Amino acid sequence: MNIENGGISMLLNFTVSNYKSFKESNTLSMVPAPKQKGLDYSICKEKIGKTSYKALCSTVMYGPNASGKTNIIGAMDTFRAIVLRGNIRNSEEQASPNAAAYSLELIPNKDISAPVTMAIEFIDNGVKYKYEITLDIGLFLERDKKRKILSETFYVNNAMVFQRGETIKIGNLSQISSYLIEVDISKNRSFADISEKSLLADELFLTGAFKLLFAPKLVQQFTDWISEKFMVIYHANEVQFINRFADPKEKTIYIDTTTQQAAKLFGINSNGIGYFSGDDGTMKLCSVIDNLNIAKGKGVVIQSDIYESYGTLRFVNIFPLIIRALDTGSTLVIDEFDASIHPIALMNIINIFHNDEVNTRHAQLIFNTHNPIFLNSNMFRRDEIKFVERDDTTHESSIYALSDFGTSGKNAVRKGDDYMKNYFVDQYGAINNIDFTDVIKDVLGVNGESSDEKTN
């Protein structure tokens, strides 16, 4: 089978278990739910062989603070780091604000000793990949644990390519014959034997022996998607944005014209926004200010974080990633996407992802939020609205979609319903009733006891 036939990219599913608050297996699915009518904008479609696949172009996640919304994004970021690193050893490079991505002892759920499982399923350029790893990394905070990869499974176009457990099982490689270094299928077992003898317990077979001995080009395409098109932004800041997903210039100031135009529409205090590459190689956002008397008519450059509003900084940092995602057909996952950015600007960005005439490469946007404005049946499909809820007793998180409620029965959800109103009356769960009145009254001594008396 020749699977090098071009096509679009799209994330289908990401699954995780025993990652922080996610004890049981939970899946963030981008696959459209059945029988969803209306809002068929920018549904990603791809046909591989005789099978047709679809994926949503966006997902918005709701839930109270500490429900686990950030944890699911953190799990994606950690999975990405492990694959690109090729092992489950701690990294000395702290390139992400997600500590669990480089200190893996922070991953496990605090209450159990069980393996951590992560899996991803996506399509890229006419190839459907599914990759799953199960890891024994010990207990929470057990840094000195001798870690082990318990299992590792790789599928291409639904055919098992290899399965790693106590031994390595090689599948029918005729499915990927055009990628193989050695096409002679009879030698697969000897290659597997070599791999088993040389493979370390904490190293991935996919990016190690399988890439070296079997299919380097196939694995490179897989890791290229993880590196370049799986854009996971966890508690992002400007350095992370620029270093991970931009092309830095050497020791110079440069201004991206598109970002400049968008920033002026958004509203900036300066005459322009640019980036400065310093001696340490990091890219720093700067504001260009012209015609100041103190500069004797010459323009000056000042760090943007001491001149622009936080909302402006957030927008300017995010916008190049949006352009990159739309231009390359990537999956952009952003934690706190809406922080300090006006809802009208956010709604416009979302509408662009939903616009088939603009989002021609079918890029995907996944983000979490507390802003109820997106709970709108005219903006999001029911299967695009996800909730993350954390059980008050077990403290375990779960993720589900608005479409999971169905369209009939007591808890039915229909397209014309007022999603925002129903969410705030706790019809969908994933919301906490919070009342600070008693705490504040107690501190202020409103209940008859002053704060000074309470302190004494």
Short mmCIF file of C-alpha atoms in Angstrom, two decimals:
data_model
loop_
_atom_site.label_atom_id
_atom_site.label_comp_id
_atom_site.label_asym_id
_atom_site.label_seq_id
_atom_site.Cartn_x
_atom_site.Cartn_y
_atom_site.Cartn_z
CA MET A 1 0.00 0.00 0.00
CA ASN A 2 1.35 3.40 -0.94
CA ILE A 3 0.28 5.81 1.81
CA GLU A 4 2.24 8.83 0.63
CA ASN A 5 -0.76 10.45 -1.05
CA GLY A 6 -0.89 13.90 0.55
CA GLY A 7 -3.83 15.35 2.44
CA ILE A 8 -4.69 17.39 5.50
CA SER A 9 -3.76 17.07 9.17
CA MET A 10 -6.20 16.59 12.03
CA LEU A 11 -6.18 15.40 15.61
CA LEU A 12 -8.79 12.71 16.26
CA ASN A 13 -8.31 11.65 19.89
CA PHE A 14 -6.02 12.13 22.86
CA THR A 15 -6.38 9.71 25.79
CA VAL A 16 -4.76 9.75 29.23
CA SER A 17 -5.03 7.91 32.55
CA ASN A 18 -3.30 8.31 35.93
CA TYR A 19 -2.12 11.78 35.01
CA LYS A 20 -2.59 14.06 38.03
CA SER A 21 -6.35 14.38 38.61
CA PHE A 22 -7.23 12.04 35.73
CA LYS A 23 -7.17 8.63 37.37
CA GLU A 24 -9.37 6.65 34.98
CA SER A 25 -8.93 6.69 31.22
CA ASN A 26 -10.34 9.88 29.69
CA THR A 27 -10.39 10.92 26.04
CA LEU A 28 -10.51 14.39 24.55
CA SER A 29 -12.17 13.53 21.24
CA MET A 30 -12.23 15.72 18.17
CA VAL A 31 -14.37 13.19 16.29
CA PRO A 32 -17.86 14.59 15.55
CA ALA A 33 -20.66 13.01 17.53
CA PRO A 34 -23.30 11.21 15.46
CA LYS A 35 -26.54 12.91 14.46
CA GLN A 36 -25.32 16.45 15.11
CA LYS A 37 -27.19 18.83 12.82
CA GLY A 38 -26.29 22.37 11.86
CA LEU A 39 -23.03 24.31 12.11
CA ASP A 40 -21.23 22.04 9.68
CA TYR A 41 -18.55 24.65 9.23
CA SER A 42 -14.95 23.65 8.72
CA ILE A 43 -15.38 19.99 9.59
CA CYS A 44 -12.07 18.37 8.70
CA LYS A 45 -12.54 15.49 6.24
CA GLU A 46 -10.06 12.99 4.90
CA LYS A 47 -10.39 9.70 3.04
CA ILE A 48 -7.74 7.03 3.43
CA GLY A 49 -8.34 4.05 1.24
CA LYS A 50 -12.04 3.29 1.48
CA THR A 51 -12.47 4.85 4.93
CA SER A 52 -13.60 8.45 5.46
CA TYR A 53 -12.64 10.35 8.60
CA LYS A 54 -13.97 13.57 10.10
CA ALA A 55 -12.72 15.83 12.88
CA LEU A 56 -13.97 18.97 14.59
CA CYS A 57 -12.15 22.22 13.87
CA SER A 58 -12.57 23.49 17.45
CA THR A 59 -13.25 22.53 21.04
CA VAL A 60 -13.91 24.73 24.06
CA MET A 61 -13.56 23.29 27.59
CA TYR A 62 -15.46 24.52 30.66
CA GLY A 63 -15.16 23.66 34.33
CA PRO A 64 -14.54 25.25 37.71
CA ASN A 65 -11.09 26.12 38.99
CA ALA A 66 -9.00 23.04 39.83
CA SER A 67 -11.35 20.77 37.85
CA GLY A 68 -8.58 19.46 35.59
CA LYS A 69 -8.93 21.61 32.46
CA THR A 70 -5.28 22.57 32.55
CA ASN A 71 -4.28 18.99 33.40
CA ILE A 72 -5.60 17.63 30.12
CA ILE A 73 -3.58 20.26 28.25
CA GLY A 74 -0.60 19.50 30.49
CA ALA A 75 -0.92 15.81 29.61
CA MET A 76 -0.73 16.69 25.90
CA ASP A 77 2.33 18.84 26.52
CA THR A 78 3.99 16.09 28.56
CA PHE A 79 3.25 13.43 25.94
CA ARG A 80 4.71 15.72 23.30
CA ALA A 81 7.88 16.21 25.35
CA ILE A 82 8.33 12.46 25.96
CA VAL A 83 7.97 11.59 22.27
CA LEU A 84 10.39 14.29 21.15
CA ARG A 85 12.86 13.38 23.91
CA GLY A 86 12.59 9.66 23.11
CA ASN A 87 12.74 8.51 26.74
CA ILE A 88 11.08 8.79 30.14
CA ARG A 89 14.06 10.17 31.99
CA ASN A 90 13.82 13.63 33.51
CA SER A 91 15.04 16.42 31.29
CA GLU A 92 17.64 18.90 32.47
CA GLU A 93 16.22 21.47 30.05
CA GLN A 94 13.18 23.17 31.55
CA ALA A 95 11.86 24.45 28.23
CA SER A 96 8.21 24.43 29.28
CA PRO A 97 6.37 25.99 32.22
CA ASN A 98 4.74 22.57 32.58
CA ALA A 99 6.98 21.00 35.24
CA ALA A 100 5.55 17.52 34.59
CA ALA A 101 6.98 17.64 31.07
CA TYR A 102 10.53 17.48 32.39
CA SER A 103 10.07 16.12 35.97
CA LEU A 104 7.98 13.03 35.30
CA GLU A 105 7.59 12.15 38.97
CA LEU A 106 4.96 14.92 39.03
CA ILE A 107 2.71 12.99 36.63
CA PRO A 108 1.06 10.20 38.66
CA ASN A 109 -2.21 10.61 40.50
CA LYS A 110 -1.34 11.14 44.18
CA ASP A 111 -3.64 8.41 45.54
CA ILE A 112 -2.67 5.35 43.48
CA SER A 113 0.30 3.36 42.29
CA ALA A 114 -0.59 2.49 38.71
CA PRO A 115 0.86 2.89 35.24
CA VAL A 116 0.44 6.12 33.31
CA THR A 117 -1.10 5.70 29.88
CA MET A 118 -1.12 8.23 27.05
CA ALA A 119 -2.33 7.76 23.50
CA ILE A 120 -2.79 9.93 20.43
CA GLU A 121 -4.62 9.37 17.18
CA PHE A 122 -4.22 11.75 14.26
CA ILE A 123 -4.10 12.00 10.49
CA ASP A 124 -1.34 13.72 8.58
CA ASN A 125 -0.78 13.77 4.82
CA GLY A 126 -2.91 10.73 4.06
CA VAL A 127 -1.64 8.60 6.94
CA LYS A 128 -3.61 7.74 10.07
CA TYR A 129 -1.41 7.21 13.12
CA LYS A 130 -2.24 5.82 16.53
CA TYR A 131 0.45 5.60 19.19
CA GLU A 132 0.00 4.50 22.81
CA ILE A 133 2.48 4.21 25.68
CA THR A 134 2.06 2.77 29.17
CA LEU A 135 4.66 3.87 31.69
CA ASP A 136 5.74 2.74 35.13
CA ILE A 137 7.20 5.89 36.63
CA GLY A 138 6.47 5.06 40.26
CA LEU A 139 4.53 7.01 42.82
CA PHE A 140 3.89 10.73 42.87
CA LEU A 141 7.17 12.52 43.74
CA GLU A 142 9.16 9.25 43.61
CA ARG A 143 12.10 10.73 41.74
CA ASP A 144 14.50 7.81 42.19
CA LYS A 145 12.15 5.18 40.79
CA LYS A 146 13.72 2.97 38.12
CA ARG A 147 11.30 3.78 35.34
CA LYS A 148 10.11 1.36 32.71
CA ILE A 149 8.04 1.50 29.55
CA LEU A 150 5.54 -1.32 30.07
CA SER A 151 3.98 -1.20 26.62
CA GLU A 152 4.19 0.73 23.39
CA THR A 153 1.91 0.21 20.39
CA PHE A 154 2.03 1.84 16.97
CA TYR A 155 -0.67 1.65 14.32
CA VAL A 156 -0.61 3.01 10.77
CA ASN A 157 -3.92 3.17 8.90
CA ASN A 158 -5.43 0.90 11.58
CA ALA A 159 -2.83 -1.83 11.01
CA MET A 160 -0.60 -2.79 13.94
CA VAL A 161 3.00 -2.02 13.02
CA PHE A 162 4.63 -3.04 16.30
CA GLN A 163 3.71 -3.85 19.87
CA ARG A 164 6.18 -3.67 22.68
CA GLY A 165 5.68 -5.49 25.97
CA GLU A 166 7.95 -8.05 27.56
CA THR A 167 8.92 -8.81 23.96
CA ILE A 168 8.62 -6.89 20.72
CA LYS A 169 6.02 -8.05 18.23
CA ILE A 170 6.36 -6.79 14.68
CA GLY A 171 3.15 -6.51 12.68
CA ASN A 172 2.51 -6.84 8.97
CA LEU A 173 5.00 -4.35 7.59
CA SER A 174 3.67 -4.74 4.07
CA GLN A 175 1.29 -1.94 5.09
CA ILE A 176 4.26 0.45 5.21
CA SER A 177 6.52 -1.22 2.65
CA SER A 178 7.31 2.06 0.87
CA TYR A 179 8.88 3.39 4.09
CA LEU A 180 10.99 0.39 5.06
CA ILE A 181 14.77 0.31 4.97
CA GLU A 182 14.62 -3.47 4.64
CA VAL A 183 11.63 -4.67 2.64
CA ASP A 184 12.43 -8.37 3.17
CA ILE A 185 9.66 -9.26 5.63
CA SER A 186 11.42 -12.51 6.62
CA LYS A 187 14.07 -10.50 8.48
CA ASN A 188 11.58 -8.78 10.78
CA ARG A 189 12.12 -11.26 13.60
CA SER A 190 15.90 -10.85 13.56
CA PHE A 191 15.47 -7.08 13.68
CA ALA A 192 13.11 -7.48 16.62
CA ASP A 193 15.64 -9.68 18.42
CA ILE A 194 18.35 -7.07 17.93
CA SER A 195 16.00 -4.39 19.19
CA GLU A 196 15.04 -6.32 22.34
CA LYS A 197 18.67 -6.89 23.27
CA SER A 198 19.73 -3.28 22.76
CA LEU A 199 16.61 -1.43 23.93
CA LEU A 200 16.73 0.28 27.31
CA ALA A 201 13.69 0.04 29.58
CA ASP A 202 13.19 3.80 29.70
CA GLU A 203 13.67 4.49 25.98
CA LEU A 204 10.97 4.56 23.32
CA PHE A 205 11.14 1.82 20.71
CA LEU A 206 9.39 4.08 18.18
CA THR A 207 12.00 6.83 18.05
CA GLY A 208 14.91 4.49 18.80
CA ALA A 209 15.38 1.04 17.31
CA PHE A 210 12.27 1.07 15.12
CA LYS A 211 13.30 4.35 13.51
CA LEU A 212 16.89 3.19 13.06
CA LEU A 213 16.26 -0.36 11.79
CA PHE A 214 12.86 -0.20 10.12
CA ALA A 215 11.29 3.05 8.92
CA PRO A 216 13.18 6.29 9.60
CA LYS A 217 11.12 8.37 7.16
CA LEU A 218 7.79 7.20 8.62
CA VAL A 219 8.86 7.93 12.19
CA GLN A 220 10.26 11.29 11.13
CA GLN A 221 6.88 12.23 9.62
CA PHE A 222 5.19 11.18 12.86
CA THR A 223 7.54 13.20 15.09
CA ASP A 224 7.44 16.17 12.70
CA TRP A 225 3.68 16.40 13.27
CA ILE A 226 4.17 16.14 17.04
CA SER A 227 6.87 18.80 16.94
CA GLU A 228 5.47 21.26 14.41
CA LYS A 229 1.72 20.70 14.09
CA PHE A 230 0.77 19.71 17.64
CA MET A 231 1.12 23.20 19.09
CA VAL A 232 0.42 22.83 22.82
CA ILE A 233 0.69 26.04 24.83
CA TYR A 234 0.65 25.48 28.59
CA HIS A 235 0.68 28.62 30.79
CA ALA A 236 2.31 30.31 27.86
CA ASN A 237 4.54 33.34 27.93
CA GLU A 238 6.26 35.27 25.19
CA VAL A 239 9.62 33.48 25.40
CA GLN A 240 7.97 30.09 25.14
CA PHE A 241 5.89 31.24 22.16
CA ILE A 242 8.79 32.62 20.21
CA ASN A 243 11.35 29.95 21.07
CA ARG A 244 9.14 26.94 20.39
CA PHE A 245 7.15 27.96 17.35
CA ALA A 246 8.86 30.87 15.63
CA ASP A 247 11.99 31.34 13.58
CA PRO A 248 14.26 33.64 15.63
CA LYS A 249 16.46 36.24 13.99
CA GLU A 250 20.01 36.70 15.17
CA LYS A 251 20.65 39.75 17.39
CA THR A 252 18.32 42.07 15.57
CA ILE A 253 14.93 43.70 15.77
CA TYR A 254 12.36 42.49 13.30
CA ILE A 255 8.70 43.31 12.84
CA ASP A 256 6.26 40.80 11.47
CA THR A 257 3.96 42.77 9.14
CA THR A 258 0.87 40.63 9.75
CA THR A 259 1.21 40.77 13.53
CA GLN A 260 1.83 44.50 13.29
CA GLN A 261 -1.39 45.05 11.34
CA ALA A 262 -3.39 42.89 13.75
CA ALA A 263 -1.90 44.66 16.78
CA LYS A 264 -2.97 48.04 15.41
CA LEU A 265 -6.51 46.74 14.92
CA PHE A 266 -6.44 45.34 18.46
CA GLY A 267 -5.12 48.64 19.83
CA ILE A 268 -1.54 49.22 20.97
CA ASN A 269 0.04 52.10 22.86
CA SER A 270 3.19 52.22 20.75
CA ASN A 271 3.86 52.88 17.08
CA GLY A 272 4.80 49.29 16.48
CA ILE A 273 5.50 45.88 17.96
CA GLY A 274 8.60 43.86 17.16
CA TYR A 275 10.93 41.18 18.45
CA PHE A 276 14.50 41.50 19.62
CA SER A 277 16.93 38.61 19.62
CA GLY A 278 19.47 39.05 22.38
CA ASP A 279 22.84 37.49 23.10
CA ASP A 280 21.19 34.63 24.99
CA GLY A 281 19.23 33.60 21.88
CA THR A 282 15.81 34.34 23.37
CA MET A 283 13.28 36.47 21.52
CA LYS A 284 11.85 39.37 23.50
CA LEU A 285 8.81 41.43 22.58
CA CYS A 286 9.52 45.13 22.25
CA SER A 287 7.59 48.30 21.43
CA VAL A 288 8.85 50.80 18.89
CA ILE A 289 8.05 54.43 19.75
CA ASP A 290 8.74 57.18 17.21
CA ASN A 291 9.27 60.94 17.43
CA LEU A 292 9.80 61.36 21.15
CA ASN A 293 11.45 64.62 22.24
CA ILE A 294 13.63 62.78 24.70
CA ALA A 295 15.02 60.79 21.79
CA LYS A 296 15.67 63.97 19.76
CA GLY A 297 13.31 62.92 17.03
CA LYS A 298 14.61 59.38 16.78
CA GLY A 299 12.60 56.27 17.50
CA VAL A 300 13.25 54.32 20.66
CA VAL A 301 12.71 50.70 21.59
CA ILE A 302 11.38 49.62 24.96
CA GLN A 303 10.43 46.23 26.38
CA SER A 304 6.74 45.73 25.75
CA ASP A 305 6.01 44.29 29.19
CA ILE A 306 6.70 47.70 30.77
CA TYR A 307 4.83 49.71 28.16
CA GLU A 308 1.87 47.75 26.75
CA SER A 309 -1.18 46.41 28.57
CA TYR A 310 -1.22 42.75 29.58
CA GLY A 311 -4.12 42.11 27.18
CA THR A 312 -2.06 43.53 24.32
CA LEU A 313 0.91 41.37 25.23
CA ARG A 314 -1.27 38.26 25.38
CA PHE A 315 -2.81 39.01 21.99
CA VAL A 316 0.49 39.80 20.28
CA ASN A 317 2.01 36.59 21.64
CA ILE A 318 -0.91 34.42 20.55
CA PHE A 319 -1.59 35.92 17.13
CA PRO A 320 1.53 34.54 15.33
CA LEU A 321 0.59 31.07 16.57
CA ILE A 322 -2.90 31.45 15.15
CA ILE A 323 -1.45 32.48 11.79
CA ARG A 324 0.99 29.56 11.89
CA ALA A 325 -1.77 27.08 12.72
CA LEU A 326 -4.02 28.35 9.93
CA ASP A 327 -1.15 28.41 7.45
CA THR A 328 0.08 24.87 8.20
CA GLY A 329 -3.18 23.16 9.16
CA SER A 330 -1.96 22.53 12.70
CA THR A 331 -3.75 21.72 15.94
CA LEU A 332 -3.38 24.65 18.34
CA VAL A 333 -4.07 23.87 22.01
CA ILE A 334 -4.01 26.87 24.35
CA ASP A 335 -4.49 27.05 28.10
CA GLU A 336 -6.19 30.28 29.25
CA PHE A 337 -6.75 31.37 25.64
CA ASP A 338 -9.10 34.16 26.65
CA ALA A 339 -7.10 35.68 29.52
CA SER A 340 -7.21 39.51 29.32
CA ILE A 341 -8.37 39.53 25.70
CA HIS A 342 -11.65 41.20 24.77
CA PRO A 343 -14.46 38.75 23.86
CA ILE A 344 -15.04 40.42 20.46
CA ALA A 345 -11.43 39.72 19.44
CA LEU A 346 -11.74 36.14 20.68
CA MET A 347 -15.02 35.57 18.87
CA ASN A 348 -13.49 36.85 15.65
CA ILE A 349 -10.55 34.44 15.94
CA ILE A 350 -12.91 31.52 16.60
CA ASN A 351 -15.09 32.51 13.64
CA ILE A 352 -12.00 32.42 11.44
CA PHE A 353 -11.36 28.79 12.45
CA HIS A 354 -15.02 28.11 11.62
CA ASN A 355 -14.79 29.80 8.21
CA ASP A 356 -14.12 27.34 5.38
CA GLU A 357 -13.06 30.14 3.05
CA VAL A 358 -10.31 31.27 5.46
CA ASN A 359 -9.43 28.07 7.30
CA THR A 360 -8.72 26.26 4.04
CA ARG A 361 -6.19 23.88 5.62
CA HIS A 362 -8.64 22.93 8.38
CA ALA A 363 -6.55 23.97 11.37
CA GLN A 364 -7.96 23.06 14.77
CA LEU A 365 -8.30 25.20 17.90
CA ILE A 366 -8.66 23.69 21.39
CA PHE A 367 -8.85 25.90 24.46
CA ASN A 368 -10.26 26.11 27.98
CA THR A 369 -12.14 29.06 29.40
CA HIS A 370 -14.38 30.43 32.14
CA ASN A 371 -16.07 32.90 29.79
CA PRO A 372 -19.71 31.82 29.29
CA ILE A 373 -20.05 33.80 26.06
CA PHE A 374 -19.00 30.73 24.06
CA LEU A 375 -21.88 28.65 25.45
CA ASN A 376 -23.85 29.57 22.38
CA SER A 377 -25.57 27.17 19.99
CA ASN A 378 -24.93 29.62 17.14
CA MET A 379 -21.18 29.55 17.73
CA PHE A 380 -20.31 26.00 18.84
CA ARG A 381 -21.76 22.60 18.10
CA ARG A 382 -22.77 20.49 21.08
CA ASP A 383 -19.88 18.07 20.47
CA GLU A 384 -17.42 21.00 20.45
CA ILE A 385 -18.41 22.08 23.96
CA LYS A 386 -16.62 19.96 26.56
CA PHE A 387 -16.84 19.97 30.36
CA VAL A 388 -14.21 18.91 32.88
CA GLU A 389 -15.55 17.97 36.29
CA ARG A 390 -13.73 16.90 39.44
CA ASP A 391 -15.52 14.68 41.94
CA ASP A 392 -15.70 16.25 45.43
CA THR A 393 -15.15 12.87 47.13
CA THR A 394 -12.56 11.10 44.97
CA HIS A 395 -10.99 14.31 43.58
CA GLU A 396 -10.82 12.57 40.19
CA SER A 397 -11.44 14.48 36.96
CA SER A 398 -13.55 13.40 34.01
CA ILE A 399 -14.21 14.99 30.65
CA TYR A 400 -17.42 14.84 28.65
CA ALA A 401 -19.19 16.70 25.86
CA LEU A 402 -22.50 18.52 25.76
CA SER A 403 -23.54 16.09 23.04
CA ASP A 404 -23.19 13.19 25.52
CA PHE A 405 -26.46 14.24 27.14
CA GLY A 406 -28.49 13.24 24.08
CA THR A 407 -31.55 15.00 22.69
CA SER A 408 -34.29 13.21 24.57
CA GLY A 409 -35.16 12.47 28.19
CA LYS A 410 -34.89 14.49 31.40
CA ASN A 411 -31.36 15.80 30.76
CA ALA A 412 -31.79 16.33 27.02
CA VAL A 413 -29.79 19.02 25.26
CA ARG A 414 -31.14 20.37 22.00
CA LYS A 415 -29.59 22.76 19.51
CA GLY A 416 -31.94 25.62 20.36
CA ASP A 417 -31.41 25.43 24.14
CA ASP A 418 -29.94 28.30 26.13
CA TYR A 419 -26.62 26.61 26.97
CA MET A 420 -25.37 29.47 29.13
CA LYS A 421 -28.49 29.62 31.29
CA ASN A 422 -28.62 25.84 31.73
CA TYR A 423 -24.94 25.71 32.66
CA PHE A 424 -25.37 28.27 35.43
CA VAL A 425 -28.34 26.39 36.92
CA ASP A 426 -26.09 23.30 37.08
CA GLN A 427 -27.86 21.30 34.39
CA TYR A 428 -24.61 20.13 32.83
CA GLY A 429 -22.42 19.79 35.93
CA ALA A 430 -18.81 21.03 35.98
CA ILE A 431 -19.72 24.10 38.05
CA ASN A 432 -19.30 24.94 41.74
CA ASN A 433 -21.51 27.09 43.90
CA ILE A 434 -19.09 29.47 45.62
CA ASP A 435 -20.03 31.87 48.41
CA PHE A 436 -17.27 33.77 50.25
CA THR A 437 -19.73 35.72 52.42
CA ASP A 438 -19.18 33.80 55.67
CA VAL A 439 -15.39 33.87 55.30
CA ILE A 440 -15.36 37.63 54.69
CA LYS A 441 -17.89 38.32 57.46
CA ASP A 442 -15.75 36.31 59.84
CA VAL A 443 -12.57 38.18 58.91
CA LEU A 444 -14.30 41.56 59.20
CA GLY A 445 -15.90 40.67 62.49
CA VAL A 446 -19.40 41.12 61.11
CA ASN A 447 -20.58 38.12 63.12
CA GLY A 448 -19.85 39.91 66.38
CA GLU A 449 -16.18 39.01 66.79
CA SER A 450 -13.64 41.44 65.40
CA SER A 451 -10.66 40.27 63.38
CA ASP A 452 -8.33 41.55 66.16
CA GLU A 453 -10.16 39.47 68.78
CA LYS A 454 -10.02 36.42 66.49
CA THR A 455 -6.27 36.88 66.01
CA ASN A 456 -5.71 37.17 69.76
#
